[in-house]
Every structure is written in structure tokens, then in C-alpha cells.
Tab-separated table of C-alpha atoms and ligand atoms in Angstrom:
chain	number	residue	atom	x	y	z
F	29	MET	CA	293.041	-66.107	22.945
F	30	ASN	CA	290.688	-63.206	23.587
F	31	ILE	CA	290.362	-62.066	27.181
F	32	PRO	CA	288.027	-59.144	27.801
F	33	PHE	CA	288.625	-57.187	30.992
F	34	LEU	CA	285.313	-58.449	32.355
F	35	ASN	CA	282.480	-60.343	30.717
F	36	LEU	CA	279.355	-60.229	32.845
F	37	LYS	CA	277.595	-62.806	30.700
F	38	GLU	CA	280.330	-65.288	31.596
F	39	ILE	CA	280.301	-64.243	35.272
F	40	ASN	CA	276.546	-64.840	35.521
F	41	LYS	CA	276.417	-68.002	33.415
F	42	PRO	CA	276.750	-70.443	36.344
F	43	TYR	CA	273.697	-68.852	37.976
F	44	VAL	CA	271.377	-68.534	34.988
F	45	ASP	CA	269.032	-71.405	35.935
F	46	LYS	CA	268.794	-70.440	39.573
F	47	ILE	CA	268.353	-66.764	38.743
F	48	GLU	CA	265.583	-67.517	36.247
F	49	THR	CA	263.777	-69.626	38.829
F	50	ALA	CA	264.196	-66.924	41.467
F	51	ILE	CA	262.913	-64.174	39.167
F	52	LYS	CA	259.961	-66.308	38.139
F	53	GLU	CA	259.025	-66.762	41.769
F	54	VAL	CA	259.049	-63.018	42.295
F	55	VAL	CA	257.027	-62.406	39.141
F	56	HIS	CA	254.365	-64.859	40.265
F	57	SER	CA	254.360	-63.702	43.882
F	58	GLY	CA	252.709	-60.400	42.972
F	59	TRP	CA	254.929	-58.635	45.565
F	60	TYR	CA	257.808	-56.546	44.192
F	61	LEU	CA	259.173	-54.297	46.926
F	62	GLN	CA	260.033	-54.876	50.577
F	63	GLY	CA	258.930	-58.472	50.602
F	64	GLN	CA	260.344	-61.872	51.443
F	65	GLN	CA	263.340	-61.672	49.097
F	66	ASN	CA	264.550	-58.423	50.610
F	67	GLU	CA	264.056	-59.858	54.090
F	68	LEU	CA	265.977	-62.976	53.143
F	69	PHE	CA	268.744	-60.889	51.559
F	70	GLU	CA	269.084	-58.803	54.696
F	71	SER	CA	269.298	-61.877	56.881
F	72	ASN	CA	271.777	-63.564	54.510
F	73	LEU	CA	274.112	-60.571	54.457
F	74	SER	CA	273.670	-60.135	58.189
F	75	SER	CA	274.909	-63.675	58.867
F	76	ILE	CA	277.791	-63.359	56.402
F	77	ILE	CA	279.023	-60.071	57.883
F	78	GLU	CA	277.917	-60.965	61.440
F	79	CYS	CA	276.330	-57.565	61.705
F	80	SER	CA	273.019	-57.061	63.510
F	81	ASN	CA	271.353	-54.700	61.017
F	82	VAL	CA	271.274	-54.820	57.224
F	83	ILE	CA	269.174	-52.445	55.131
F	84	GLY	CA	268.809	-53.151	51.414
F	85	THR	CA	269.075	-49.958	49.314
F	86	GLY	CA	268.706	-48.994	45.678
F	87	ASN	CA	272.472	-48.806	45.089
F	88	GLY	CA	275.816	-48.325	46.817
F	89	LEU	CA	275.937	-44.548	46.516
F	90	ASP	CA	272.558	-44.286	48.245
F	91	ALA	CA	273.776	-46.616	50.979
F	92	LEU	CA	276.646	-44.206	51.689
F	93	ARG	CA	274.468	-41.112	51.465
F	94	LEU	CA	271.867	-42.612	53.784
F	95	ILE	CA	274.450	-43.281	56.493
F	96	PHE	CA	275.550	-39.633	56.623
F	97	ARG	CA	271.981	-38.384	56.271
F	98	ALA	CA	270.887	-40.494	59.227
F	99	TYR	CA	273.671	-39.099	61.411
F	100	ILE	CA	272.430	-35.621	60.490
F	101	GLU	CA	268.794	-36.492	61.308
F	102	LEU	CA	269.981	-37.853	64.646
F	103	GLY	CA	271.786	-34.573	65.333
F	104	GLN	CA	275.125	-36.385	65.551
F	105	LEU	CA	276.502	-34.658	62.444
F	106	LYS	CA	275.611	-31.233	61.113
F	107	PRO	CA	276.165	-29.493	57.775
F	108	GLY	CA	279.682	-28.074	57.597
F	109	ASP	CA	281.248	-30.890	59.621
F	110	GLU	CA	284.397	-32.289	58.074
F	111	VAL	CA	284.782	-35.888	56.937
F	112	ILE	CA	288.200	-37.410	56.270
F	113	VAL	CA	288.208	-39.382	53.004
F	114	PRO	CA	290.955	-40.811	50.786
F	115	ALA	CA	291.835	-38.684	47.743
F	116	ASN	CA	292.205	-41.860	45.735
F	117	THR	CA	288.725	-43.354	45.499
F	118	TYR	CA	285.694	-43.608	43.247
F	119	ILE	CA	283.706	-40.357	43.120
F	120	ALA	CA	280.754	-41.940	44.974
F	121	SER	CA	282.659	-41.704	48.272
F	122	LEU	CA	282.934	-37.918	47.884
F	123	LEU	CA	279.389	-37.459	46.572
F	124	ALA	CA	277.935	-39.066	49.684
F	125	ILE	CA	279.736	-36.468	51.796
F	126	SER	CA	279.065	-33.343	49.739
F	127	ASP	CA	275.424	-34.293	49.044
F	128	ASN	CA	274.849	-34.039	52.776
F	129	ASN	CA	276.519	-30.611	52.952
F	130	LEU	CA	279.409	-32.123	54.832
F	131	VAL	CA	282.943	-31.138	53.878
F	132	PRO	CA	285.263	-33.762	52.389
F	133	VAL	CA	288.871	-33.493	53.587
F	134	LEU	CA	291.077	-35.434	51.205
F	135	VAL	CA	294.014	-37.487	52.435
F	136	GLU	CA	296.761	-38.945	50.259
F	137	PRO	CA	297.063	-42.711	49.749
F	138	ASP	CA	300.003	-44.955	50.548
F	139	ILE	CA	301.639	-45.527	47.169
F	140	ASN	CA	302.156	-49.247	47.879
F	141	THR	CA	298.657	-50.180	49.055
F	142	TYR	CA	296.677	-47.483	47.181
F	143	ASN	CA	294.649	-47.056	50.385
F	144	ILE	CA	294.477	-44.029	52.669
F	145	ASP	CA	297.816	-43.346	54.378
F	146	ALA	CA	297.027	-43.548	58.092
F	147	ASP	CA	300.092	-41.445	58.957
F	148	LYS	CA	298.717	-38.541	56.969
F	149	ILE	CA	295.325	-38.402	58.689
F	150	SER	CA	296.291	-36.713	61.983
F	151	SER	CA	297.465	-33.476	60.417
F	152	LYS	CA	294.082	-33.101	58.690
F	153	ILE	CA	292.007	-33.415	61.854
F	154	THR	CA	290.504	-30.127	63.084
F	155	THR	CA	287.848	-29.261	65.660
F	156	ARG	CA	285.292	-29.621	62.861
F	157	THR	CA	286.331	-33.174	61.926
F	158	LYS	CA	283.519	-35.515	62.924
F	159	ALA	CA	283.869	-38.631	60.807
F	160	ILE	CA	286.187	-40.669	58.685
F	161	LEU	CA	285.070	-42.521	55.591
F	162	VAL	CA	287.471	-45.383	54.960
F	163	VAL	CA	287.389	-46.887	51.473
F	164	HIS	CA	288.685	-50.435	51.141
F	165	LEU	CA	289.831	-49.629	47.637
F	166	TYR	CA	290.190	-52.390	45.054
F	167	GLY	CA	289.082	-54.817	47.788
F	168	ARG	CA	291.939	-54.246	50.216
F	169	VAL	CA	291.080	-53.481	53.825
F	170	CYS	CA	292.515	-50.160	55.070
F	171	PRO	CA	295.045	-50.097	57.954
F	172	MET	CA	292.258	-50.433	60.515
F	173	ASP	CA	294.354	-50.592	63.706
F	174	GLU	CA	295.806	-47.138	63.120
F	175	ILE	CA	292.551	-45.661	61.822
F	176	SER	CA	290.416	-47.117	64.631
F	177	SER	CA	292.702	-45.686	67.279
F	178	LEU	CA	292.627	-42.261	65.611
F	179	ALA	CA	288.836	-42.428	65.395
F	180	LYS	CA	288.625	-43.351	69.065
F	181	LYS	CA	291.101	-40.677	70.142
F	182	HIS	CA	289.300	-37.890	68.256
F	183	GLN	CA	285.786	-39.327	68.729
F	184	LEU	CA	285.093	-39.640	65.012
F	185	PHE	CA	282.406	-41.781	63.443
F	186	MET	CA	284.000	-44.414	61.270
F	187	VAL	CA	282.074	-45.245	58.107
F	188	GLU	CA	283.284	-47.896	55.656
F	189	ASP	CA	282.854	-47.688	51.908
F	190	ASN	CA	282.855	-51.446	51.422
F	191	ALA	CA	281.607	-51.337	47.812
F	192	GLN	CA	284.721	-53.122	46.540
F	193	ALA	CA	285.657	-55.317	49.479
F	194	ILE	CA	282.820	-57.750	50.205
F	195	GLY	CA	284.486	-60.995	51.295
F	196	ALA	CA	287.575	-59.358	52.825
F	197	GLU	CA	288.391	-59.820	56.508
F	198	PHE	CA	290.426	-58.064	59.147
F	199	ARG	CA	291.540	-60.044	62.229
F	200	GLY	CA	288.631	-62.442	61.853
F	201	ALA	CA	285.964	-59.756	61.317
F	202	SER	CA	284.341	-59.058	57.951
F	203	SER	CA	284.958	-55.793	56.171
F	204	GLY	CA	281.692	-53.934	56.498
F	205	ASN	CA	281.714	-54.731	60.216
F	206	LEU	CA	284.832	-52.818	61.233
F	207	GLY	CA	283.352	-49.380	61.933
F	208	ASP	CA	280.069	-47.718	62.910
F	209	ALA	CA	278.320	-48.375	59.598
F	210	ALA	CA	279.218	-49.582	56.114
F	211	ALA	CA	277.925	-49.272	52.575
F	212	PHE	CA	277.908	-52.151	50.093
F	213	SER	CA	277.376	-51.997	46.347
F	214	PHE	CA	276.044	-54.802	44.188
F	215	TYR	CA	276.579	-52.951	40.911
F	216	PRO	CA	276.820	-55.654	38.195
F	217	GLY	CA	280.621	-55.484	37.969
F	218	LYS	CA	281.275	-55.779	41.710
F	219	ASN	CA	282.454	-59.062	43.276
F	220	ILE	CA	278.812	-59.932	43.970
F	221	GLY	CA	276.809	-58.189	41.287
F	222	ALA	CA	273.079	-57.814	40.763
F	223	LEU	CA	271.558	-57.564	37.277
F	224	GLY	CA	271.009	-53.874	37.780
F	225	ASP	CA	271.559	-51.530	40.706
F	226	ALA	CA	271.527	-52.687	44.307
F	227	GLY	CA	273.189	-51.781	47.590
F	228	ALA	CA	273.031	-52.221	51.348
F	229	VAL	CA	273.958	-50.618	54.646
F	230	THR	CA	275.281	-52.683	57.545
F	231	THR	CA	275.512	-51.421	61.119
F	232	ASN	CA	275.381	-52.690	64.683
F	233	ASN	CA	273.801	-49.400	65.776
F	234	ASP	CA	270.054	-50.149	66.042
F	235	GLU	CA	268.995	-46.525	66.231
F	236	LEU	CA	271.026	-45.572	63.157
F	237	ALA	CA	269.564	-48.575	61.320
F	238	ARG	CA	266.018	-47.545	62.183
F	239	VAL	CA	266.567	-44.014	60.865
F	240	ILE	CA	268.281	-45.233	57.674
F	241	ARG	CA	265.445	-47.650	56.972
F	242	ALA	CA	262.900	-44.881	57.384
F	243	ILE	CA	264.787	-42.312	55.260
F	244	ALA	CA	265.239	-44.859	52.465
F	245	ASN	CA	261.466	-45.320	52.440
F	246	TYR	CA	260.245	-41.699	52.126
F	247	GLY	CA	261.180	-40.954	55.716
F	248	SER	CA	258.494	-43.287	56.903
F	249	SER	CA	258.528	-46.312	59.168
F	250	GLN	CA	254.754	-46.429	59.360
F	251	LYS	CA	252.743	-46.144	56.147
F	252	TYR	CA	251.657	-42.559	55.435
F	253	LYS	CA	253.410	-41.227	58.534
F	254	ASN	CA	256.564	-39.358	57.515
F	255	GLN	CA	259.082	-38.535	60.175
F	256	TYR	CA	261.839	-37.353	57.837
F	257	LYS	CA	262.016	-35.717	54.413
F	258	GLY	CA	263.155	-39.025	53.042
F	259	VAL	CA	264.130	-40.486	49.717
F	260	ASN	CA	263.097	-43.550	47.753
F	261	SER	CA	265.963	-46.017	47.772
F	262	ARG	CA	264.832	-49.589	48.282
F	263	LEU	CA	266.248	-52.875	47.087
F	264	ASP	CA	263.656	-54.426	44.814
F	265	GLU	CA	262.531	-58.026	45.123
F	266	VAL	CA	263.969	-59.134	41.772
F	267	GLN	CA	267.474	-57.884	42.573
F	268	ALA	CA	267.248	-59.238	46.124
F	269	ALA	CA	266.300	-62.669	44.759
F	270	ILE	CA	269.269	-62.591	42.368
F	271	LEU	CA	271.636	-61.586	45.151
F	272	ASN	CA	270.314	-64.376	47.368
F	273	VAL	CA	271.414	-66.844	44.687
F	274	LYS	CA	274.857	-65.312	44.227
F	275	LEU	CA	275.717	-64.664	47.874
F	276	ASP	CA	275.923	-68.433	48.399
F	277	ASP	CA	279.123	-68.383	46.358
F	278	LEU	CA	280.836	-65.480	48.100
F	279	ASN	CA	283.517	-67.648	49.743
F	280	MET	CA	284.325	-69.473	46.542
F	281	ILE	CA	284.511	-66.213	44.599
F	282	THR	CA	286.782	-64.540	47.146
F	283	LYS	CA	289.096	-67.577	47.402
F	284	ARG	CA	289.428	-67.849	43.635
F	285	ARG	CA	290.245	-64.146	43.348
F	286	GLN	CA	292.860	-64.458	46.092
F	287	GLU	CA	294.491	-67.418	44.326
F	288	LEU	CA	294.639	-65.526	41.044
F	289	ALA	CA	296.140	-62.467	42.725
F	290	LYS	CA	298.758	-64.585	44.465
F	291	LYS	CA	299.763	-66.147	41.186
F	292	TYR	CA	299.986	-62.772	39.413
F	293	CYS	CA	302.201	-61.502	42.233
F	294	SER	CA	304.560	-64.444	42.088
F	295	ARG	CA	304.742	-64.812	38.317
F	296	ILE	CA	304.763	-61.305	36.835
F	297	ILE	CA	308.452	-60.417	36.772
F	298	ASN	CA	308.682	-57.606	34.243
F	299	PRO	CA	310.937	-54.930	35.820
F	300	GLU	CA	308.804	-52.172	34.253
F	301	VAL	CA	305.766	-53.338	36.192
F	302	ILE	CA	305.121	-52.592	39.863
F	303	LEU	CA	302.767	-55.098	41.443
F	304	PRO	CA	300.175	-54.325	44.119
F	305	GLN	CA	301.478	-55.115	47.584
F	306	MET	CA	300.132	-58.368	49.046
F	307	PRO	CA	298.779	-57.926	52.567
F	308	LYS	CA	300.549	-60.113	55.164
F	309	ASP	CA	297.224	-61.758	55.857
F	310	LEU	CA	295.786	-62.864	52.503
F	311	LYS	CA	292.239	-62.537	53.838
F	312	GLN	CA	292.574	-58.757	54.042
F	313	HIS	CA	292.071	-58.423	50.293
F	314	ALA	CA	289.035	-59.414	48.218
F	315	TRP	CA	290.782	-58.391	44.964
F	316	HIS	CA	287.922	-56.584	43.301
F	317	LEU	CA	290.614	-55.198	41.010
F	318	PHE	CA	294.221	-56.143	40.319
F	319	VAL	CA	295.941	-52.810	39.815
F	320	ILE	CA	299.529	-52.590	38.595
F	321	ARG	CA	301.684	-49.521	38.015
F	322	THR	CA	304.036	-48.710	35.177
F	323	MET	CA	305.759	-45.660	33.712
F	324	TYR	CA	304.693	-47.023	30.315
F	325	ARG	CA	300.998	-47.363	31.005
F	326	ASP	CA	299.651	-46.276	27.639
F	327	GLN	CA	302.158	-48.436	25.781
F	328	LEU	CA	301.413	-51.471	27.923
F	329	MET	CA	297.640	-51.046	27.540
F	330	LYS	CA	297.993	-50.808	23.762
F	331	TYR	CA	300.361	-53.772	23.678
F	332	LEU	CA	297.960	-55.910	25.721
F	333	ALA	CA	295.029	-54.802	23.557
F	334	ALA	CA	297.018	-56.007	20.525
F	335	HIS	CA	297.292	-59.360	22.342
F	336	ASN	CA	293.501	-59.328	22.878
F	337	ILE	CA	293.788	-58.686	26.606
F	338	GLY	CA	291.388	-56.097	28.004
F	339	THR	CA	292.614	-53.603	30.599
F	340	MET	CA	291.097	-50.548	32.285
F	341	ILE	CA	292.113	-47.608	34.455
F	342	HIS	CA	290.483	-47.239	37.880
F	343	TYR	CA	290.297	-44.279	37.776
F	344	PRO	CA	291.747	-42.086	35.024
F	345	ILE	CA	290.977	-38.672	36.585
F	346	PRO	CA	291.481	-37.969	40.301
F	347	ILE	CA	288.420	-36.449	41.966
F	348	HIS	CA	290.121	-33.150	42.755
F	349	LYS	CA	290.701	-32.739	39.010
F	350	GLN	CA	287.088	-33.414	38.064
F	351	VAL	CA	284.987	-30.482	36.852
F	352	ALA	CA	282.336	-31.455	39.405
F	353	TYR	CA	284.808	-30.722	42.232
F	354	LYS	CA	286.336	-27.479	40.928
F	355	GLU	CA	286.599	-26.258	44.513
F	356	LEU	CA	289.194	-28.955	45.216
F	357	SER	CA	291.292	-28.300	42.112
F	358	GLU	CA	294.003	-26.364	43.934
F	359	LEU	CA	294.771	-29.164	46.393
F	360	SER	CA	298.266	-30.559	46.247
F	361	LEU	CA	297.953	-34.337	46.081
F	362	PRO	CA	301.082	-35.528	44.258
F	363	ILE	CA	300.815	-39.206	45.240
F	364	THR	CA	297.187	-39.398	44.122
F	365	GLU	CA	298.149	-37.793	40.808
F	366	GLN	CA	301.138	-40.071	40.366
F	367	LEU	CA	298.904	-43.096	40.921
F	368	HIS	CA	296.298	-41.899	38.460
F	369	ASP	CA	299.025	-41.414	35.845
F	370	THR	CA	300.572	-44.857	36.233
F	371	ILE	CA	297.895	-47.361	37.308
F	372	MET	CA	296.084	-49.893	35.171
F	373	SER	CA	293.886	-52.867	35.996
F	374	ILE	CA	294.390	-56.274	34.408
F	375	PRO	CA	291.723	-59.008	34.245
F	376	LEU	CA	290.993	-60.757	37.530
F	377	HIS	CA	287.668	-62.464	38.231
F	378	GLN	CA	286.481	-65.878	39.336
F	379	CYS	CA	285.887	-67.084	35.749
F	380	LEU	CA	289.438	-66.363	34.581
F	381	SER	CA	290.942	-69.762	33.734
F	382	GLY	CA	294.469	-70.912	34.529
F	383	ASN	CA	295.338	-70.859	30.817
F	384	GLU	CA	294.016	-67.372	30.375
F	385	GLN	CA	295.989	-66.152	33.354
F	386	ASP	CA	299.167	-67.823	32.046
F	387	TYR	CA	298.635	-66.080	28.708
F	388	ILE	CA	298.278	-62.685	30.422
F	389	ILE	CA	301.373	-63.269	32.580
F	390	GLU	CA	303.478	-64.317	29.591
F	391	ALA	CA	302.336	-61.320	27.580
F	392	ILE	CA	303.179	-58.881	30.386
F	393	ASN	CA	306.559	-60.502	31.009
F	394	ALA	CA	307.393	-60.232	27.293
F	395	PHE	CA	306.574	-56.505	27.150
F	396	SER	CA	309.394	-54.047	26.702
F	397	PRO	CA	308.759	-50.342	26.265
F	398	LYS	CA	309.775	-48.734	22.995
F	399	GLY	CA	311.898	-45.628	22.666
F	400	VAL	CA	313.656	-46.005	26.013
U	528	LIG	C1	280.792	-48.947	43.111
U	528	LIG	C2	281.235	-48.040	44.162
U	528	LIG	C3	280.342	-47.213	44.870
U	528	LIG	C4	278.925	-46.972	44.460
U	528	LIG	O1	278.152	-48.052	44.239
U	528	LIG	P1	276.920	-48.001	43.215
U	528	LIG	O2	276.158	-49.229	43.560
U	528	LIG	O3	277.466	-47.999	41.833
U	528	LIG	O4	276.139	-46.762	43.513
U	528	LIG	C5	280.817	-46.500	45.946
U	528	LIG	N1	282.105	-46.535	46.294
U	528	LIG	C6	283.002	-47.276	45.635
U	528	LIG	C7	284.419	-47.293	46.102
U	528	LIG	C8	282.606	-48.049	44.542
U	528	LIG	O5	283.510	-48.765	43.878
């Protein structure tokens, strides 16, 4: 058997006919930006998330940046304000903060959930703290009860980086509808992926939505009248049409991922492998990635590669150790570093067959580290 970590050709195969038809329609419509497909996408995502405003954007990073930028234009945030953010995340979360001249304040994750440790947030809150960016990392919803009450108590905006968690729920509400605004990514490898870059903002705040929509379109809500020094970050009609096809399958995709994760958790029994913690409520995890931990990470990755099983590390270098964030290099974040040294992701996606999963489980269970 040969099981790549992710094969986008296989992921998109079930949609090829519908996608080709949808693209053809766009080609022949003669209308390529801000048209019917984008409108339909926004209304589709709005009904899925049950959120009153959706703004299609060029990608997920822009969606995040636009949220903070809009708060600044509204005078509700100002450069120098501090934003709480997990230390263990993809660099996009941090870029959205620092691009807006806001100050990221990194908080350690909980080693069992990989998500921000709610108990460690309070000590980082100062008079300058104005917002918290929660990241539902790997698809798992953050501990929202604790974080929401902290946000309320300290009057912080709560922004969700929902790039990895579309399809997850928390107490009956969709992730992406749990704070003041959320960013989605439809990068090809995400649970719902476009065939290129695409993103979206969701918010129930009409004023914020209006400003975001304008900034994303050159700062203009009326042609040739520019209210803000905006950017160009729009979701194009072709990608919107593709996403409209794929969004129909969101429930199926999420359910299949949850089943696979459950099976991994019950069947992987190698004592050298630490499994990700299952949330009590299965719906709280969309399983964008299935991330295990082991002291023998490099050995296990090589061993699985020899068995033709693809694995990856999300992410190999913590942000505070990246050259781009030299100013954070002195921070002491031992749990983040420990995670980055021991984590690896094994294949989990809706096209993974039962046989393939059995093969992966057997291989992992048969692994024993050498030289111990
Ligand atoms: C993918 C991702 C983003 C950025 O999305 P793009 O569409 O690639 O710009 C932001 N945050 C997290 C956690 C992500 O995984």
C-alpha cells in the first residue's frame, strides 16, 4: 500500500464534474469578481455558520488581517494594543496581529489539547490588552467557556482563527460564530479547499462587516469613492463557484473525519505514542489534522515512510524561534517547544479508506524504537 499524507487530486475527484460545470458557467458569464457566485458563497456559508455577515476574501491570512484592520479603522483598536494569541499556531495568526502594528502576546498551549491554555491567559492580561485571537488548532475548538468569560471580564474583542476548524461545533453553535468575528481559510489542503487561495470573514457585527467589505475592496463601498486606504482581497468567482460545490459536503466530510479520528484513538495502542485527547463532545473537533506525540518522532516518521505512509510536522519551528520574529526569541515557552519537538501528523482525510487506516494503525502499533 502507498498512502501519501494528503493527495488533493483524490480529495477533489468526487467533485470534478460539478466543478468543471461550475467553472464553465463562470467563464461564459463574463463576470469574474464580486458576482453571483461570491454572493451565493456568502449566503451558503452564512446559513451553515448561522452568522449574519460573511465576506469572501482572497485568502485566510487576509481575512484575519482585515478583522484587526477594521477594528483599527473603527477606532476600537489602536497600534500598540496587545492581542493574546497561542504560541502554538500557524504563523498567519501572528502575522495578522503584527501587520496591523498590534502586539502579539504569546500564551502557552495545554499539552493535551494543543490549544491555548485558558489558565495561563489571565497573567498575560495588562491594561493594554484589547483582544484575544483564539485559534482552533488542528480543528479542535478552544476552551470557549473559560475564554469567553475572560474576554467579557476584561472587555476584550474575541477573534477566532477558524482556518482549521470549519465544521466543528461548541454547545450547538458553529466554530466561526463563537466570538466577535472569525477568519476562515479555503487553502487547497484545508477541510474545504478551493483550487487556489480563498478565505472569508464571518461576523454578527454589521458595522464591522461593512468596514471589512470596504477595506477588502480598496477601501471603497461605492465605486471610485475611497473611505479607507484599503487593500485588494476579494474572493474570485471561479473559487467561489468551486467552494459552492464543495460546501454541500461539509457535514459528510466532518463526520467521516470524526469517525477516522475515533478509530485511531481506540486502536493505536503503541506505548511510545501519545494520542491527541478526544473532546468529551465529539462535535468540538473537525480533525483537520491528527497530531500524535512521540519521543521517537524522527524514527517513527522514517519507519512510516519506509512503509509508504506519508507524515508531516505541523509545525516544525515554533513562531518565537522563526527568524521573522527575532524579537520574540527570548520568550520562555517550554511547552510550545516540547510540542514542536515531539509532534507529527498522520494521514486523516475523508478519502482515507478503512483498509488504509487499518494498515496505518498496524504499522504504528508494530513500531518499536531502536537503541533504547
Ligand atoms: C491556513 C491557515 C491560515 C491562513 O490561511 P491562508 O488561506 O493560507 O492564508 C491561518 N491560520 C491558520 C491556523 C491556518 O491553518
